[in-house]
Coordinates of C-alpha atoms in Angstrom, one line a residue:
M1 CA 25.7 -4.3 7.8
N2 CA 26.8 -1.3 4.4
W3 CA 24.4 -3.2 2.9
I4 CA 21.8 -2.2 4.8
R5 CA 22.2 2.0 3.1
S6 CA 22.6 0.2 0.0
R7 CA 19.5 2.2 -2.5
I8 CA 20.0 -1.1 -4.8
F9 CA 19.6 -3.2 -2.1
W10 CA 16.5 -1.0 -0.8
K11 CA 15.1 -1.1 -4.6
I12 CA 15.7 -5.0 -5.4
Y13 CA 13.9 -5.3 -2.0
I14 CA 11.2 -3.0 -2.6
I15 CA 10.6 -4.4 -6.3
N16 CA 10.7 -8.1 -5.2
L17 CA 7.6 -7.0 -2.1
V18 CA 5.9 -5.4 -4.8
V19 CA 5.9 -8.4 -7.1
I20 CA 5.1 -10.7 -4.3
F21 CA 2.2 -8.9 -2.3
A22 CA 0.8 -8.1 -5.5
L23 CA 1.1 -12.0 -5.9
L24 CA -0.8 -12.3 -2.8
A25 CA -3.4 -10.1 -3.4
L26 CA -4.4 -11.1 -6.8
M27 CA -4.8 -14.8 -4.6
F28 CA -6.8 -12.8 -1.8
I29 CA -9.0 -11.2 -4.9
I30 CA -9.6 -15.0 -6.6
A31 CA -9.7 -16.6 -3.5
R32 CA -12.6 -14.2 -2.3
I33 CA -13.6 -14.2 -5.5
S34 CA -14.2 -18.2 -6.6
L35 CA -13.4 -20.2 -2.7
P36 CA -17.2 -19.3 -2.1
E37 CA -18.8 -19.6 -4.9
I38 CA -16.7 -23.5 -5.1
T39 CA -18.0 -24.1 -1.8
K40 CA -22.2 -22.6 -2.1
E41 CA -21.4 -25.3 -5.0
Q42 CA -20.6 -28.2 -2.7
Y43 CA -23.1 -27.6 -0.6
R44 CA -25.7 -27.0 -3.1
Y45 CA -24.6 -30.5 -4.0
I46 CA -24.7 -32.0 -0.4
T47 CA -28.3 -30.5 0.1
D48 CA -29.5 -31.8 -3.1
K49 CA -28.3 -35.0 -2.8
T50 CA -29.0 -35.2 0.9
V51 CA -32.6 -34.3 -0.3
L52 CA -33.0 -36.9 -2.9
R53 CA -32.0 -39.8 -0.4
M54 CA -34.6 -38.7 2.1
K55 CA -37.3 -38.3 -0.6
E56 CA -36.6 -41.8 -1.9
Q57 CA -36.3 -42.8 1.6
I58 CA -39.4 -41.8 2.8
G59 CA -41.9 -42.8 -0.4
Q60 CA -40.2 -46.3 0.5
I61 CA -41.3 -46.0 3.6
A62 CA -45.0 -44.7 2.6
E63 CA -45.4 -47.9 0.2
D64 CA -44.3 -49.9 2.7
L65 CA -46.8 -48.5 4.9
H66 CA -49.7 -48.1 2.6
K67 CA -49.2 -51.7 1.9
F68 CA -51.5 -52.4 5.1
E69 CA -54.4 -50.9 3.9
Q70 CA -55.1 -54.3 2.0
Y71 CA -53.5 -56.2 4.6
V72 CA -56.1 -55.1 7.4
Q73 CA -58.6 -54.8 4.8
G74 CA -58.3 -58.5 4.5
D75 CA -56.9 -59.3 7.8
P76 CA -60.0 -61.8 9.0
H77 CA -59.1 -60.9 12.8
F78 CA -60.8 -57.3 11.7
Q79 CA -64.0 -58.7 10.0
V80 CA -65.5 -59.7 13.0
N81 CA -66.9 -58.2 16.0
D82 CA -65.0 -59.2 18.1
A83 CA -62.2 -57.6 21.0
K84 CA -60.2 -60.3 21.1
Q85 CA -59.9 -60.9 17.6
W86 CA -58.6 -56.8 17.1
E87 CA -56.0 -57.3 19.7
E88 CA -54.5 -60.5 18.8
G89 CA -54.0 -58.4 14.8
L90 CA -53.0 -55.7 16.0
E91 CA -50.2 -58.0 18.6
H92 CA -49.2 -59.4 15.4
I93 CA -49.1 -56.3 12.8
I94 CA -47.0 -54.2 15.7
K95 CA -44.6 -57.6 15.5
I96 CA -44.0 -58.4 11.6
S97 CA -43.5 -54.2 11.0
P98 CA -40.9 -52.0 12.3
Y99 CA -42.4 -48.7 11.8
I100 CA -46.2 -49.8 14.2
D101 CA -45.8 -49.2 17.6
S102 CA -49.3 -49.4 18.2
A103 CA -52.8 -49.4 17.0
T104 CA -56.4 -48.9 18.1
V105 CA -59.6 -50.0 16.4
L106 CA -62.1 -47.7 16.3
D107 CA -66.3 -48.1 15.4
A108 CA -67.7 -46.2 12.7
N109 CA -68.8 -43.8 15.1
G110 CA -65.0 -43.0 16.7
Y111 CA -65.0 -45.2 19.8
V112 CA -61.9 -46.8 20.7
R113 CA -63.0 -50.2 21.2
G114 CA -59.8 -52.5 20.9
F115 CA -55.8 -51.3 21.1
Y116 CA -52.6 -52.7 21.5
P117 CA -50.4 -53.0 23.9
D118 CA -51.7 -51.9 27.3
D119 CA -50.8 -48.6 27.3
L120 CA -53.3 -47.3 25.1
S121 CA -56.1 -48.9 27.8
H122 CA -57.1 -45.4 28.7
L123 CA -58.1 -44.9 25.5
L124 CA -61.2 -47.7 25.8
N125 CA -64.4 -46.0 24.4
Y126 CA -62.2 -42.6 24.1
N127 CA -63.9 -40.5 21.0
L128 CA -61.7 -40.0 18.4
S129 CA -64.1 -38.9 15.3
K130 CA -63.0 -35.1 15.4
R131 CA -59.6 -36.4 14.5
E132 CA -58.7 -35.7 10.9
Y133 CA -56.9 -38.9 9.8
F134 CA -60.4 -40.6 11.5
Q135 CA -62.4 -38.0 9.4
Q136 CA -60.7 -38.9 6.1
A137 CA -60.7 -42.5 6.5
V138 CA -64.1 -42.6 6.7
R139 CA -64.7 -40.2 3.9
T140 CA -62.7 -41.8 1.4
K141 CA -63.2 -45.2 2.2
K142 CA -59.4 -45.3 2.0
A143 CA -56.3 -45.6 3.8
Y144 CA -55.3 -42.2 4.9
F145 CA -51.7 -41.0 6.6
S146 CA -52.2 -38.2 8.8
D147 CA -50.3 -35.1 9.7
V148 CA -48.3 -35.3 12.7
V149 CA -50.6 -35.9 16.0
S150 CA -50.1 -34.6 19.2
A151 CA -51.7 -37.9 21.1
D152 CA -52.7 -37.2 24.7
T153 CA -49.9 -39.5 26.2
G154 CA -48.4 -36.6 24.8
R155 CA -45.9 -38.5 22.0
Y156 CA -46.0 -37.5 18.4
L157 CA -47.5 -39.7 16.1
L158 CA -47.9 -40.4 12.5
V159 CA -51.0 -42.3 12.1
L160 CA -51.7 -44.5 9.3
S161 CA -55.8 -45.1 9.1
V162 CA -57.5 -48.2 7.5
P163 CA -61.4 -48.6 7.1
V164 CA -62.5 -51.6 7.0
L165 CA -65.4 -52.1 5.0
N166 CA -68.6 -54.8 5.6
E167 CA -70.6 -56.2 2.9
R168 CA -72.4 -53.0 2.0
N169 CA -68.8 -51.5 1.4
E170 CA -70.3 -49.5 4.4
V171 CA -67.1 -48.5 6.7
E172 CA -67.6 -51.0 9.5
R173 CA -64.6 -50.1 12.0
V174 CA -60.9 -47.9 11.4
V175 CA -57.6 -49.6 12.8
N176 CA -55.5 -46.5 13.7
L177 CA -51.8 -47.7 12.5
S178 CA -49.7 -45.3 15.1
M179 CA -45.9 -44.6 14.8
R180 CA -44.6 -43.1 17.7
I181 CA -41.7 -40.5 15.7
V182 CA -39.5 -40.1 18.5
Q183 CA -39.5 -43.6 20.0
N184 CA -39.5 -45.5 16.6
H185 CA -35.7 -46.6 16.2
L186 CA -36.0 -47.6 12.6
F187 CA -38.1 -44.5 11.4
R188 CA -35.3 -42.1 13.7
S189 CA -32.7 -43.6 11.4
I190 CA -34.0 -42.9 8.3
V191 CA -35.5 -39.9 8.5
R192 CA -32.8 -38.5 10.9
S193 CA -31.9 -34.8 10.5
F194 CA -28.2 -34.6 9.4
Q195 CA -25.7 -32.5 10.2
I196 CA -24.4 -30.5 7.0
G197 CA -21.4 -28.5 7.7
E198 CA -20.6 -27.4 11.2
H199 CA -24.5 -25.5 11.2
G200 CA -26.5 -27.0 8.7
Y201 CA -28.9 -29.7 8.8
T202 CA -32.7 -30.9 7.7
F203 CA -35.6 -31.3 8.4
I204 CA -39.1 -32.6 7.2
V205 CA -42.6 -31.1 7.5
D206 CA -45.6 -32.3 6.8
R207 CA -48.9 -31.3 4.1
N208 CA -49.7 -28.3 7.5
G209 CA -46.0 -27.3 7.6
N210 CA -45.5 -29.2 11.2
I211 CA -42.0 -30.2 11.7
I212 CA -42.0 -34.3 11.8
S213 CA -37.8 -34.8 11.7
H214 CA -35.4 -32.0 13.1
P215 CA -32.0 -32.3 14.9
S216 CA -33.7 -30.4 18.1
K217 CA -36.6 -33.2 19.5
K218 CA -38.4 -30.2 21.0
R219 CA -38.4 -28.9 17.6
I220 CA -40.6 -31.5 16.3
G221 CA -44.8 -31.1 15.8
D222 CA -43.9 -26.6 15.7
N223 CA -45.8 -25.5 12.9
I224 CA -43.7 -23.5 10.8
A225 CA -45.9 -22.8 7.7
E226 CA -44.6 -19.0 7.7
N227 CA -41.2 -20.1 6.8
A228 CA -40.6 -19.4 3.1
V229 CA -39.1 -22.3 1.6
V230 CA -42.3 -24.1 3.9
Q231 CA -44.6 -22.5 2.0
K232 CA -43.2 -23.5 -1.7
L233 CA -43.4 -27.1 0.1
L234 CA -47.0 -26.9 0.4
R235 CA -47.2 -25.8 -2.8
G236 CA -45.7 -28.9 -4.0
Q237 CA -42.4 -27.2 -5.1
S238 CA -39.0 -28.0 -4.6
G239 CA -35.5 -26.5 -5.6
Y240 CA -32.7 -24.8 -4.6
E241 CA -32.7 -20.9 -3.1
E242 CA -30.9 -18.9 -0.6
V243 CA -33.7 -18.1 2.1
V244 CA -34.0 -16.5 6.1
N245 CA -35.0 -18.9 8.5
T246 CA -38.0 -18.2 11.0
E247 CA -34.8 -16.9 13.6
G248 CA -33.8 -14.6 10.8
V249 CA -30.9 -16.5 9.8
A250 CA -29.7 -16.6 5.5
M251 CA -30.0 -20.0 4.8
L252 CA -28.9 -21.9 1.3
A253 CA -31.6 -24.1 1.3
S254 CA -32.6 -27.3 -1.2
Y255 CA -36.3 -28.6 -0.6
A256 CA -37.9 -31.2 -2.6
H257 CA -41.7 -32.4 -2.0
I258 CA -43.2 -35.9 -1.6
P259 CA -46.2 -36.0 -3.1
I260 CA -47.2 -39.3 -1.9
L261 CA -47.5 -37.9 1.6
Q262 CA -47.7 -34.4 0.4
W263 CA -44.5 -34.0 2.9
G264 CA -41.0 -32.0 2.0
V265 CA -37.5 -32.6 3.4
V266 CA -35.7 -29.3 3.6
A267 CA -31.6 -29.5 3.6
Q268 CA -29.7 -25.9 4.8
V269 CA -26.8 -24.4 5.4
P270 CA -26.0 -21.0 6.4
V271 CA -24.4 -18.9 4.1
S272 CA -22.2 -17.5 6.6
E273 CA -20.2 -21.2 6.4
I274 CA -19.8 -20.7 3.2
Y275 CA -16.9 -17.9 3.9
K276 CA -15.0 -20.1 6.4
P277 CA -13.1 -22.2 3.7
Y278 CA -12.2 -18.5 2.3
A279 CA -11.2 -17.3 6.1
L280 CA -8.8 -20.4 6.7
F281 CA -7.5 -19.8 3.5
E282 CA -7.2 -16.3 4.3
K283 CA -5.8 -17.1 7.3
A284 CA -3.0 -19.4 6.1
L285 CA -2.2 -17.1 2.9
W286 CA -1.1 -14.4 5.8
F287 CA 1.0 -17.0 7.7
A288 CA 2.2 -17.4 4.2
S289 CA 2.7 -13.9 3.6
I290 CA 4.8 -13.5 6.7
A291 CA 6.9 -16.4 6.0
A292 CA 7.4 -15.1 2.8
F293 CA 8.7 -11.5 4.0
F294 CA 11.0 -12.9 6.2
I295 CA 13.0 -15.4 3.6
L296 CA 12.5 -12.5 1.4
S297 CA 13.9 -10.3 3.3
I298 CA 17.1 -12.8 4.0
L299 CA 17.3 -13.4 0.5
T300 CA 17.5 -10.2 -1.3
A301 CA 20.3 -8.8 1.9
L302 CA 22.3 -12.1 0.3
Y303 CA 21.5 -10.3 -3.0
A304 CA 21.8 -7.3 -2.7
Q305 CA 25.3 -7.7 -0.5
Q306 CA 26.6 -9.4 -3.9
I307 CA 25.8 -6.5 -5.8
V308 CA 26.3 -4.1 -3.6
H309 CA 30.1 -4.8 -2.4
P310 CA 31.9 -4.8 -5.1
I311 CA 29.7 -1.3 -6.4
R312 CA 30.4 0.1 -2.8
R313 CA 34.3 -0.5 -4.1
L314 CA 34.0 0.6 -7.3
C315 CA 32.7 4.1 -5.5
E316 CA 35.5 3.7 -2.8
V317 CA 37.7 3.6 -5.6
A318 CA 36.1 6.8 -7.6
E319 CA 36.5 8.6 -4.4
A320 CA 39.5 8.3 -3.8
V321 CA 40.5 8.7 -7.2
A322 CA 38.9 12.1 -6.8
K323 CA 41.0 12.8 -4.2
G324 CA 44.1 12.5 -6.4
K325 CA 44.8 8.8 -5.4
K326 CA 45.8 8.1 -9.1
H327 CA 47.1 4.3 -8.6
V328 CA 43.7 3.5 -7.1
R329 CA 42.2 0.8 -9.1
A330 CA 39.4 -1.4 -8.8
D331 CA 39.3 -4.9 -8.4
E332 CA 38.7 -7.1 -11.4
T333 CA 38.2 -10.7 -10.0
D334 CA 34.2 -11.0 -10.6
R335 CA 33.7 -12.2 -14.9
T336 CA 30.1 -11.2 -13.8
E337 CA 28.7 -7.7 -15.5
I338 CA 30.2 -6.1 -12.6
G339 CA 33.5 -7.4 -12.6
L340 CA 33.5 -6.3 -16.6
L341 CA 32.4 -3.0 -14.8
A342 CA 35.3 -2.7 -13.0
K343 CA 37.4 -3.6 -15.8
R344 CA 36.1 -0.9 -17.5
F345 CA 36.1 1.5 -15.1
N346 CA 40.3 0.9 -14.7
Y347 CA 40.7 1.5 -18.4
M348 CA 38.4 4.6 -18.2
I349 CA 40.6 6.0 -15.3
D350 CA 43.6 5.5 -17.0
S351 CA 42.3 7.2 -20.1
I352 CA 41.4 10.2 -18.3
Q353 CA 44.7 10.4 -16.5
Q354 CA 46.0 10.3 -19.9
S355 CA 43.9 12.9 -21.3
E356 CA 44.0 15.4 -17.9
E357 CA 48.0 15.3 -19.1
L358 CA 47.3 16.2 -22.2
L359 CA 44.6 19.1 -21.3
R360 CA 47.1 20.1 -18.4
K361 CA 50.0 20.7 -21.4
S362 CA 47.7 22.4 -23.5
E363 CA 46.1 24.3 -21.1
K364 CA 49.1 25.7 -20.3
L365 CA 50.5 27.0 -23.5
A366 CA 46.8 28.6 -24.1
V367 CA 47.2 30.2 -20.8
V368 CA 50.9 31.1 -21.2
G369 CA 49.6 32.7 -25.2
E370 CA 46.6 33.9 -24.1
L371 CA 49.0 36.2 -21.3
A372 CA 51.6 36.7 -23.6
A373 CA 49.0 38.4 -25.8
G374 CA 47.6 40.2 -23.0
V375 CA 50.6 41.4 -21.8
A376 CA 52.3 42.4 -24.8
H377 CA 48.5 44.2 -26.1
E378 CA 48.7 46.2 -23.0
I379 CA 52.3 47.1 -22.8
R380 CA 52.3 48.0 -26.4
N381 CA 50.1 51.0 -26.2
P382 CA 52.0 52.7 -22.9
L383 CA 55.5 51.9 -25.1
T384 CA 54.1 53.5 -28.3
S385 CA 53.3 56.6 -26.5
L386 CA 56.7 56.6 -24.9
K387 CA 58.2 55.5 -28.1
G388 CA 56.8 58.8 -30.0
F389 CA 57.5 61.1 -27.3
I390 CA 60.8 59.7 -27.1
Q391 CA 61.4 60.7 -30.5
L392 CA 60.0 64.4 -30.2
L393 CA 62.8 64.9 -27.4
K394 CA 65.7 63.8 -29.6
E395 CA 63.8 66.0 -32.2
G396 CA 64.3 68.9 -29.2
K397 CA 60.9 69.4 -29.0
H398 CA 60.1 70.1 -25.5
N399 CA 56.7 70.2 -23.8
Q400 CA 56.1 69.9 -19.6
M401 CA 53.1 67.8 -20.8
Y402 CA 54.7 65.5 -23.0
F403 CA 57.1 64.3 -19.9
D404 CA 53.6 64.3 -17.8
I405 CA 52.1 62.1 -20.5
I406 CA 55.8 59.5 -20.3
E407 CA 54.9 59.8 -16.7
S408 CA 51.5 58.5 -16.4
E409 CA 52.1 55.8 -18.8
L410 CA 55.3 55.0 -16.9
E411 CA 52.7 54.8 -14.1
R412 CA 50.1 52.9 -16.2
L413 CA 53.4 49.9 -16.7
S414 CA 53.8 49.6 -13.5
E415 CA 50.6 49.1 -12.3
I416 CA 50.6 46.6 -14.7
V417 CA 53.2 44.9 -13.5
D418 CA 52.4 45.2 -10.1
G419 CA 49.7 43.4 -10.6
F420 CA 51.2 40.5 -12.3
L421 CA 53.3 40.2 -9.5
L422 CA 50.8 40.0 -6.9
L423 CA 48.6 37.5 -8.8
G424 CA 51.7 35.4 -9.3
K425 CA 53.4 36.0 -5.8
P426 CA 50.8 37.8 -3.3
N427 CA 52.5 39.2 -0.2
P428 CA 51.9 36.7 3.1
A429 CA 48.7 38.3 4.7
K430 CA 48.8 39.9 8.5
K431 CA 45.9 39.0 9.6
A432 CA 44.8 41.1 13.2
Y433 CA 41.4 41.3 14.8
S434 CA 40.0 44.8 12.5
H435 CA 37.0 46.8 12.4
V436 CA 34.8 46.6 9.4
S437 CA 33.5 50.2 9.6
E438 CA 37.0 51.9 10.1
M439 CA 38.4 49.9 7.6
L440 CA 35.2 51.8 5.3
Q441 CA 35.6 54.6 6.5
H442 CA 39.4 55.1 5.6
V443 CA 39.1 54.3 2.3
M444 CA 36.2 56.3 1.7
K445 CA 38.0 59.5 2.4
L446 CA 40.7 58.3 0.1
L447 CA 38.1 58.0 -2.8
E448 CA 35.8 61.6 -1.3
G449 CA 37.8 63.9 -3.8
Q450 CA 36.8 61.2 -7.1
A451 CA 32.9 61.2 -5.3
L452 CA 33.0 64.7 -5.5
L453 CA 33.8 64.9 -9.0
H454 CA 31.6 62.9 -10.2
H455 CA 28.6 64.2 -7.8
V456 CA 28.1 60.4 -6.5
T457 CA 26.5 60.9 -3.0
V458 CA 27.9 58.3 -0.5
Q459 CA 25.0 57.2 2.3
Y460 CA 26.2 54.4 4.7
S461 CA 24.6 51.7 6.7
I462 CA 27.1 50.4 9.2
D463 CA 25.9 48.6 12.3
E464 CA 28.6 49.9 14.7
Q465 CA 27.6 46.6 16.9
L466 CA 29.8 44.1 14.3
P467 CA 32.0 42.4 16.1
P468 CA 35.4 42.5 14.6
L469 CA 37.3 40.8 11.6
Y470 CA 39.7 38.4 11.7
C471 CA 41.9 39.7 8.4
D472 CA 44.4 41.7 6.6
E473 CA 43.0 44.9 6.6
N474 CA 45.5 46.4 3.6
Q475 CA 44.2 43.2 1.7
L476 CA 40.8 44.3 2.9
K477 CA 41.1 48.3 2.0
Q478 CA 42.6 46.7 -1.4
V479 CA 39.4 45.4 -1.9
F480 CA 37.3 48.2 -0.9
I481 CA 39.0 50.5 -2.7
N482 CA 38.5 48.3 -6.0
I483 CA 34.9 47.9 -6.1
I484 CA 33.9 51.0 -4.7
K485 CA 36.1 52.9 -7.2
N486 CA 34.7 51.4 -9.7
A487 CA 31.5 52.1 -8.4
I488 CA 31.7 55.3 -8.8
E489 CA 33.3 54.9 -12.5
A490 CA 30.2 54.0 -13.1
M491 CA 28.5 56.8 -12.2
P492 CA 29.5 59.3 -14.8
N493 CA 26.7 61.5 -14.3
G494 CA 26.6 61.4 -10.6
G495 CA 24.0 59.0 -8.6
I496 CA 24.0 57.7 -5.3
L497 CA 26.2 55.1 -3.5
R498 CA 24.9 52.8 -1.1
I499 CA 27.4 50.9 1.4
E500 CA 25.8 48.5 4.3
A501 CA 27.6 46.7 6.4
K502 CA 25.3 43.6 8.9
Q503 CA 26.0 40.8 10.8
R504 CA 24.0 37.8 9.3
L505 CA 24.1 34.9 11.5
D506 CA 28.3 34.0 12.3
S507 CA 29.3 36.5 9.1
I508 CA 29.6 39.6 7.7
L509 CA 27.5 40.6 5.1
I510 CA 28.9 44.0 3.5
C511 CA 27.1 45.3 0.4
I512 CA 28.4 48.3 -2.3
T513 CA 25.5 48.9 -4.3
D514 CA 25.7 51.8 -7.3
E515 CA 23.4 53.3 -9.4
G516 CA 25.4 53.3 -13.1
C517 CA 24.9 51.7 -16.5
G518 CA 25.4 48.1 -15.1
I519 CA 27.0 45.0 -16.9
P520 CA 25.1 43.2 -19.5
K521 CA 24.1 39.6 -18.7
E522 CA 26.8 38.3 -21.2
R523 CA 29.7 39.7 -19.9
M524 CA 28.9 38.5 -16.2
A525 CA 30.1 35.3 -16.7
T526 CA 34.0 36.9 -18.2
L527 CA 33.8 39.0 -14.7
G528 CA 37.5 38.6 -12.9
E529 CA 39.5 37.4 -15.7
P530 CA 42.4 39.3 -16.5
F531 CA 42.8 42.0 -19.6
Y532 CA 39.1 41.9 -19.2
S533 CA 37.4 45.0 -18.0
T534 CA 34.3 46.8 -18.6
K535 CA 35.9 50.0 -18.5
E536 CA 37.9 51.7 -21.7
K537 CA 41.6 51.6 -20.4
G538 CA 41.0 48.4 -17.5
T539 CA 43.2 45.9 -17.2
G540 CA 40.6 43.8 -14.8
L541 CA 43.4 42.7 -13.0
G542 CA 41.9 44.4 -9.7
L543 CA 38.9 42.3 -9.8
M544 CA 40.8 39.6 -10.2
V545 CA 43.2 40.3 -7.4
S546 CA 39.9 41.1 -5.4
F547 CA 38.0 37.5 -5.9
K548 CA 41.9 36.3 -4.5
I549 CA 41.5 37.9 -1.8
V550 CA 38.2 37.5 -1.3
E551 CA 39.0 33.3 -1.0
A552 CA 42.1 33.8 0.8
H553 CA 40.3 35.4 4.0
G554 CA 37.5 32.0 3.6
G555 CA 34.9 34.5 2.2
K556 CA 32.6 34.9 -0.9
M557 CA 32.1 37.1 -3.5
N558 CA 28.9 37.9 -5.5
I559 CA 28.0 40.2 -8.4
Y560 CA 24.3 41.1 -9.0
S561 CA 24.0 43.6 -12.5
E562 CA 20.6 45.1 -14.5
E563 CA 21.7 46.6 -17.2
G564 CA 21.0 50.4 -17.0
K565 CA 20.1 50.6 -13.5
G566 CA 23.3 49.2 -11.4
T567 CA 25.3 46.6 -9.5
T568 CA 25.5 45.6 -6.2
V569 CA 29.0 44.1 -5.3
C570 CA 28.3 41.9 -1.8
L571 CA 31.3 40.4 0.7
L572 CA 30.4 38.0 2.8
F573 CA 33.6 37.2 5.4
P574 CA 33.3 34.3 8.4
I575 CA 33.9 35.2 11.9
F576 CA 36.4 33.4 13.3
S577 CA 39.2 33.7 15.9
K578 CA 42.8 33.7 15.6
Q579 CA 43.0 29.8 16.6
E580 CA 40.3 29.2 14.1
G581 CA 41.6 31.1 11.4

């Protein structure tokens, strides 16, 4: 499972995730925009087609019913004033017409004088003169198709009123042919309310906005003239638009006006229905996304493993080589780009090792040359002085000052030789627990005279509660002497020398600050190199030895300097036990 921790795996994985989620997001957006529109157009096609079909069928019914106008007016049963003849004529019409369920014969004053079937016997001599269909038939002397009528029997009817004229072209009587909306199976099968989608439906209204056909039979006879679509139908308009029905639901409605009867047909579907295909698609897309996520994870893991394993092997080889295992090489079994990389990597290791060997030899020669030049330069000066004074002594010129100078130059030669011996073969450390405060005070007693000579004032800030340091006391004193001596000599005109010592976490921090001339920035990088010194007669070996002693004690030595303001040398030593040391 090392591939889980691989950055390559996660990069590949995240890139694949971004790509697939971008595609899914694009699909979501396209579906959100296009699917509702496509569904909307599909429903419009369905509603328009439904409305046109119902309009044609209702028109056909109207034409069939209007044929009864000529039939009734020419039927001899209704030309005579005989109730028996009327009943026979009505019975014949009902038998031959599937649309007619009942019929009555009214005199010119609107009184019922004949009827069929017998369940209308209670209407005999009943006055229907106030009915609109009777008044229109009498007034126009033409057949009139009524609106939805609520009969005294509780039924909803559509009535065709046919006037029977006498020889003087006067209305002698009126024959009412009635269709019982709910009970007439043929009419219901033709104008039944179709269900569109899950919640869409159709309905029919008459010229006054009364419902003739509706999926809920309880709504038949209701007046919905306030409906926006019905109002347009009453004005003789047809079309398609989004409206709000009487229940406050937004609907997409196709509607058509039927001129022959002045009716209207409406097919509508809720607006919310057009988003259902999108919701189903979205749900399926979510499942697909989850499945794609898991499949992608598995495939990416397998693919990343094939890439990560050889690369990780290359990393292990590089780490081993970095640790000095120069014989380790990467596997070259793969012919892919990674295999080629392993081959070039091995070639690079061989080349680097050859270059390192050449560089090592060159460095040795350069160091030997530099060291020889430095030694020759440093030793030549005192040797020249010694040679000159010895020559004077040979000539018999004796002076005590000559011997003092010869002794000084010999000491200088001894100091240079001792420094090289310490660098080449340092004395073994003799570590024990020592207090930093005591070491610093002892060093300052040694250098007190030099400080007074240079008019240097020493300020101490040493924590007396510092724990003892496990160290070689003499070596650390040598470090303190080198640093403090350099600080005093950096202030020939006097100044303040600050020595601070305190505990910081699990270490002891010692800072020595002077107010001398400081060190130029360009010379900071060469501090600690042999034969490099900011002092006129310095060898640079003292600071180099100090760095080496501090590192041998597991510490750090940092030098901060600003030209013209002074220098601060900070020593940081870890506090650890004898066993740890």
